[in-house]
Coordinates of C-alpha atoms in Angstrom, one line a residue:
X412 CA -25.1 -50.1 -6.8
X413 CA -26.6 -48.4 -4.2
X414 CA -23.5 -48.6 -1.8
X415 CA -21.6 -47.3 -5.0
X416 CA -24.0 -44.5 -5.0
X417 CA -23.4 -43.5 -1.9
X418 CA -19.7 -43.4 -1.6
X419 CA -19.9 -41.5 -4.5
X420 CA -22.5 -38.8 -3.4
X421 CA -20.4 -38.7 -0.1
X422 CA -17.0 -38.0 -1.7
X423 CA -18.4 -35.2 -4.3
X424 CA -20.1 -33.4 -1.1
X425 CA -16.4 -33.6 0.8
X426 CA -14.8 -32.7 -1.8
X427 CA -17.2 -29.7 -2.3
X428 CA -17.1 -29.2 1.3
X429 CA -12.9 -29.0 1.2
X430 CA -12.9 -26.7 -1.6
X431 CA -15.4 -24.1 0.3
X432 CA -13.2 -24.3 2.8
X433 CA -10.1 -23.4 0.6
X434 CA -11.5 -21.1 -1.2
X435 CA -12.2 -19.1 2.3
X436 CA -8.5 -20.0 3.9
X437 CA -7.0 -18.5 0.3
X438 CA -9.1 -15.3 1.1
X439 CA -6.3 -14.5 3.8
X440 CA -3.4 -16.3 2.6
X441 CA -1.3 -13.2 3.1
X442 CA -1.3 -11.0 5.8
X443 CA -1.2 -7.8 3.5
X444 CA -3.0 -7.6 0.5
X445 CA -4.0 -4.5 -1.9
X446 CA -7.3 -4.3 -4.3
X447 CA -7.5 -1.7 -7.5
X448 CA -10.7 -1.4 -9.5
X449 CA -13.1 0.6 -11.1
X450 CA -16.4 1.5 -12.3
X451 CA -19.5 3.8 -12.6
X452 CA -21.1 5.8 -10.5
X453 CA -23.4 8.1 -9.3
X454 CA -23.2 11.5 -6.9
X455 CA -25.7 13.5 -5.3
X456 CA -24.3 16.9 -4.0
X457 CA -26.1 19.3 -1.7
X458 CA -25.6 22.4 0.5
X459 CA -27.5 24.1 2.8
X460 CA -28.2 26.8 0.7
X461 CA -29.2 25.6 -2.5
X462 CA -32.2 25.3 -3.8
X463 CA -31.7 22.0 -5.2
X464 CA -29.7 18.7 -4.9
X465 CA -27.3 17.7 -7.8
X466 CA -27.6 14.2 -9.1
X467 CA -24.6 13.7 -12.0
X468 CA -23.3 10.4 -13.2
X469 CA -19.6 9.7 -13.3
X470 CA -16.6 7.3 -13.0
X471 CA -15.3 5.8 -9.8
X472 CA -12.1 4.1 -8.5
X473 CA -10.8 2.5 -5.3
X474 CA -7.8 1.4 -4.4
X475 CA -7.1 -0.4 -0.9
X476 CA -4.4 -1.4 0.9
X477 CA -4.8 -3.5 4.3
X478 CA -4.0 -6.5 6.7
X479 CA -5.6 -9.8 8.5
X480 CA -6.8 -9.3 11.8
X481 CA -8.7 -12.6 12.0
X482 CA -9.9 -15.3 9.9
X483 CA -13.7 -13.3 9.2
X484 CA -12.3 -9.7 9.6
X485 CA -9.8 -7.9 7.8
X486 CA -8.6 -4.3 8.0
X487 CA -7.9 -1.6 5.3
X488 CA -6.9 1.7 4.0
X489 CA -9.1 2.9 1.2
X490 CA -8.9 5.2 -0.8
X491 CA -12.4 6.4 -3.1
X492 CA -12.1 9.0 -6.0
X493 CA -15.3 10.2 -8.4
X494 CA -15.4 12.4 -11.2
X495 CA -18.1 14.3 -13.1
X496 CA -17.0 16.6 -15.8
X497 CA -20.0 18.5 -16.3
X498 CA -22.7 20.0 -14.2
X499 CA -23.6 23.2 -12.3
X500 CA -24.1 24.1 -8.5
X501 CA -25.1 27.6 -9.5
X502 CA -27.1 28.5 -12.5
X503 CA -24.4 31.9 -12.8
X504 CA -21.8 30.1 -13.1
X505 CA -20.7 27.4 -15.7
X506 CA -20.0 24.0 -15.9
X507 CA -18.0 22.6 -12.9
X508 CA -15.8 19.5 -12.8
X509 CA -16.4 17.6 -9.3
X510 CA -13.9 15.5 -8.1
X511 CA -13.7 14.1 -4.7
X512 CA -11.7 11.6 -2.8
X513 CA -11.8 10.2 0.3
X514 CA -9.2 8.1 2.5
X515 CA -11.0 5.6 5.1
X516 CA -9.9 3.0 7.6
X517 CA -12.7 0.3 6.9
X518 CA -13.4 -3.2 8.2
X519 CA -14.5 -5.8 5.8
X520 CA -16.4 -8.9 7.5
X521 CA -16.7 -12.2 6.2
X522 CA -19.5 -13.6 8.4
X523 CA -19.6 -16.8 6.3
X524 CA -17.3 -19.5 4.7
X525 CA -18.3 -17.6 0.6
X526 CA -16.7 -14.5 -0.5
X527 CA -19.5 -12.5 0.5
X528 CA -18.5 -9.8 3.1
X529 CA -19.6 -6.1 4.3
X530 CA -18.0 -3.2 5.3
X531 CA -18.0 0.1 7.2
X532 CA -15.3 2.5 7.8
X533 CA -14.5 6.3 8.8
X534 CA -12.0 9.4 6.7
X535 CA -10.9 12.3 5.8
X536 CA -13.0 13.5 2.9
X537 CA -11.5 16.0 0.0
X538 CA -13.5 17.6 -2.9
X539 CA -12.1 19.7 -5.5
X540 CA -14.3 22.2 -7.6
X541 CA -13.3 23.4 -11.6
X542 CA -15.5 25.9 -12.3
X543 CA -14.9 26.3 -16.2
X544 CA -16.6 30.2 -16.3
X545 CA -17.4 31.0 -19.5
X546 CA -16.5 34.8 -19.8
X547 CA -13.6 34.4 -17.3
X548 CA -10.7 32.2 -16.5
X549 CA -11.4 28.9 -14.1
X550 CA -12.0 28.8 -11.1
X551 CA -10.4 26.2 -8.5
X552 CA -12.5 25.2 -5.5
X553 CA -11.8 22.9 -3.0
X554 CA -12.8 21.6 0.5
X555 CA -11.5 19.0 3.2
X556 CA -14.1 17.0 5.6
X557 CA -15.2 13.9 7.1
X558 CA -15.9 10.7 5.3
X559 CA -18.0 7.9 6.2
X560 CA -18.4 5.0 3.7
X561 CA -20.7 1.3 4.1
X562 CA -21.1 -1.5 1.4
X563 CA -21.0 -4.9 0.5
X564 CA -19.1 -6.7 -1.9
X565 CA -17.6 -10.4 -2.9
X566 CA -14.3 -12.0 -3.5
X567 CA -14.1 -14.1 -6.9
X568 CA -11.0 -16.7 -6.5
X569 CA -8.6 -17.2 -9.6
X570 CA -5.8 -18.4 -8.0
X571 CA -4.4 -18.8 -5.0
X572 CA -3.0 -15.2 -5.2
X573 CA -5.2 -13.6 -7.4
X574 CA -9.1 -12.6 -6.8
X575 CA -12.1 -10.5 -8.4
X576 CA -13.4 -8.4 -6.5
X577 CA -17.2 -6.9 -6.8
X578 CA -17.9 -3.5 -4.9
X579 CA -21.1 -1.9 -4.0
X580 CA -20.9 1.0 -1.7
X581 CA -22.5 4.5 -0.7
X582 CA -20.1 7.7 0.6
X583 CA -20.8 10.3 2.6
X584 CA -18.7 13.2 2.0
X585 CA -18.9 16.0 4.2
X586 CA -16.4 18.6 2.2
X587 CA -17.9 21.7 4.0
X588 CA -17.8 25.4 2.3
X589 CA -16.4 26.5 -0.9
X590 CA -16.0 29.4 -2.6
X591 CA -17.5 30.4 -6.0
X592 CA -17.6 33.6 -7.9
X593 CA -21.5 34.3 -7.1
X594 CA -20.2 33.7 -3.2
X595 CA -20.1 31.2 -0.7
X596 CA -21.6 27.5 -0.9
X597 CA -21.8 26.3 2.6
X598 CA -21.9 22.9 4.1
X599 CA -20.8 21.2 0.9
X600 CA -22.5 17.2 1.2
X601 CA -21.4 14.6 -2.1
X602 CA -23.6 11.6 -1.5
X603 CA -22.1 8.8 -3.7
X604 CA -22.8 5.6 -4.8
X605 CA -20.5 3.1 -6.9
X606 CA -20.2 0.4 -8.4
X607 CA -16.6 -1.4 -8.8
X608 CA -15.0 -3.9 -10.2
X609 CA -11.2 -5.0 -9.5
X610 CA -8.3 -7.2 -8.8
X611 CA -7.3 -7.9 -5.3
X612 CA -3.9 -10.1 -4.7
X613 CA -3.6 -11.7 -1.2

């Protein structure tokens, strides 16, 4: 009974041990994959002079387009967008719709056999201003800068093809000066933080 034992308790940890293994060789099965998902977030907007920083809630999306480079690193075009549709950077003016989005090369790395990986990667940056006036028509502001972006995040298998994907990550945005009716608003920063969730086939 013992020997039975055993055999037994060896088998079920190979067989565990195998399916680790595929489940990490099915994380690069092709050599171009794409990921699209969503969620909430959260942005923090400053400028140098304000007398405050903006925190405002909103909706986040990423999609991401990229290759293999080895078996723990892969490569990847993303693309971030965030949306608030109501808050104010200047208490003249009225509500403003944010949107920004930024396009990054990023690196995810796998530094285990799990889906677990982290990520860092460098943009362009792009923020776009509505300022819904109330005794006037809107106002459209917008601004291009750099983009940094860093997070963590873990691939769910389904199939051999198909995976979930769970995204935490902060963005830097560095969109620079706008333009509102009460003047300028230099040195525009969105801090943002999000939360996604998506499918990723590989």
């Amino acid at each position: 009974m013992m020997r039975r034992g055993t055999v037994i308790a060896l088998l079920a940890t190979a067989l565990l041990g195998s399916t680790s293994a595929l489940t990490a060789q099915e994380r690069f099965r092709s050599k171009l994959w794409l990921e699209l998902g969503g969620g909430p977030g959260v942005g923090r907007i400053s400028c140098s002079n304000c007398d405050r920083v903006i925190s405002t809630a909103g909706t986040s999306s990423n999609f991401r387009i990229g290759g293999v480079l080895s078996e723990k690193v892969l490569v990847a075009l993303d693309n971030f967008t965030f949306v608030n549709r109501g808050f104010s950077l200047d208490e003249e003016e009225g509500k403003v719709v944010a949107e920004t989005s930024t396009a990054a090369l990023s690196v995810l790395w796998y530094p285990g056999r799990s889906g677990f990986y982290a990520k860092g990667g460098v943009g362009v940056a792009y923020g776009n201003f509505t300022v819904d006036a109330i005794d006037s028509e809107p106002l459209v502001a917008s601004g291009v800068g750099l983009g940094l972006t860093s997070g963590i995040g873990y691939d769910y298998v389904l199939s051999r093809r198909l995976l979930i994907t769970f995204n935490a990550g902060a963005l830097v945005a560095a969109i620079g000066d706008i333009t509102l009716r009460t003047g300028r608003v230099d040195d525009v920063i969105a801090s943002l933080y999000q939360f996604t969730v998506g499918l990723t086939v590989r």
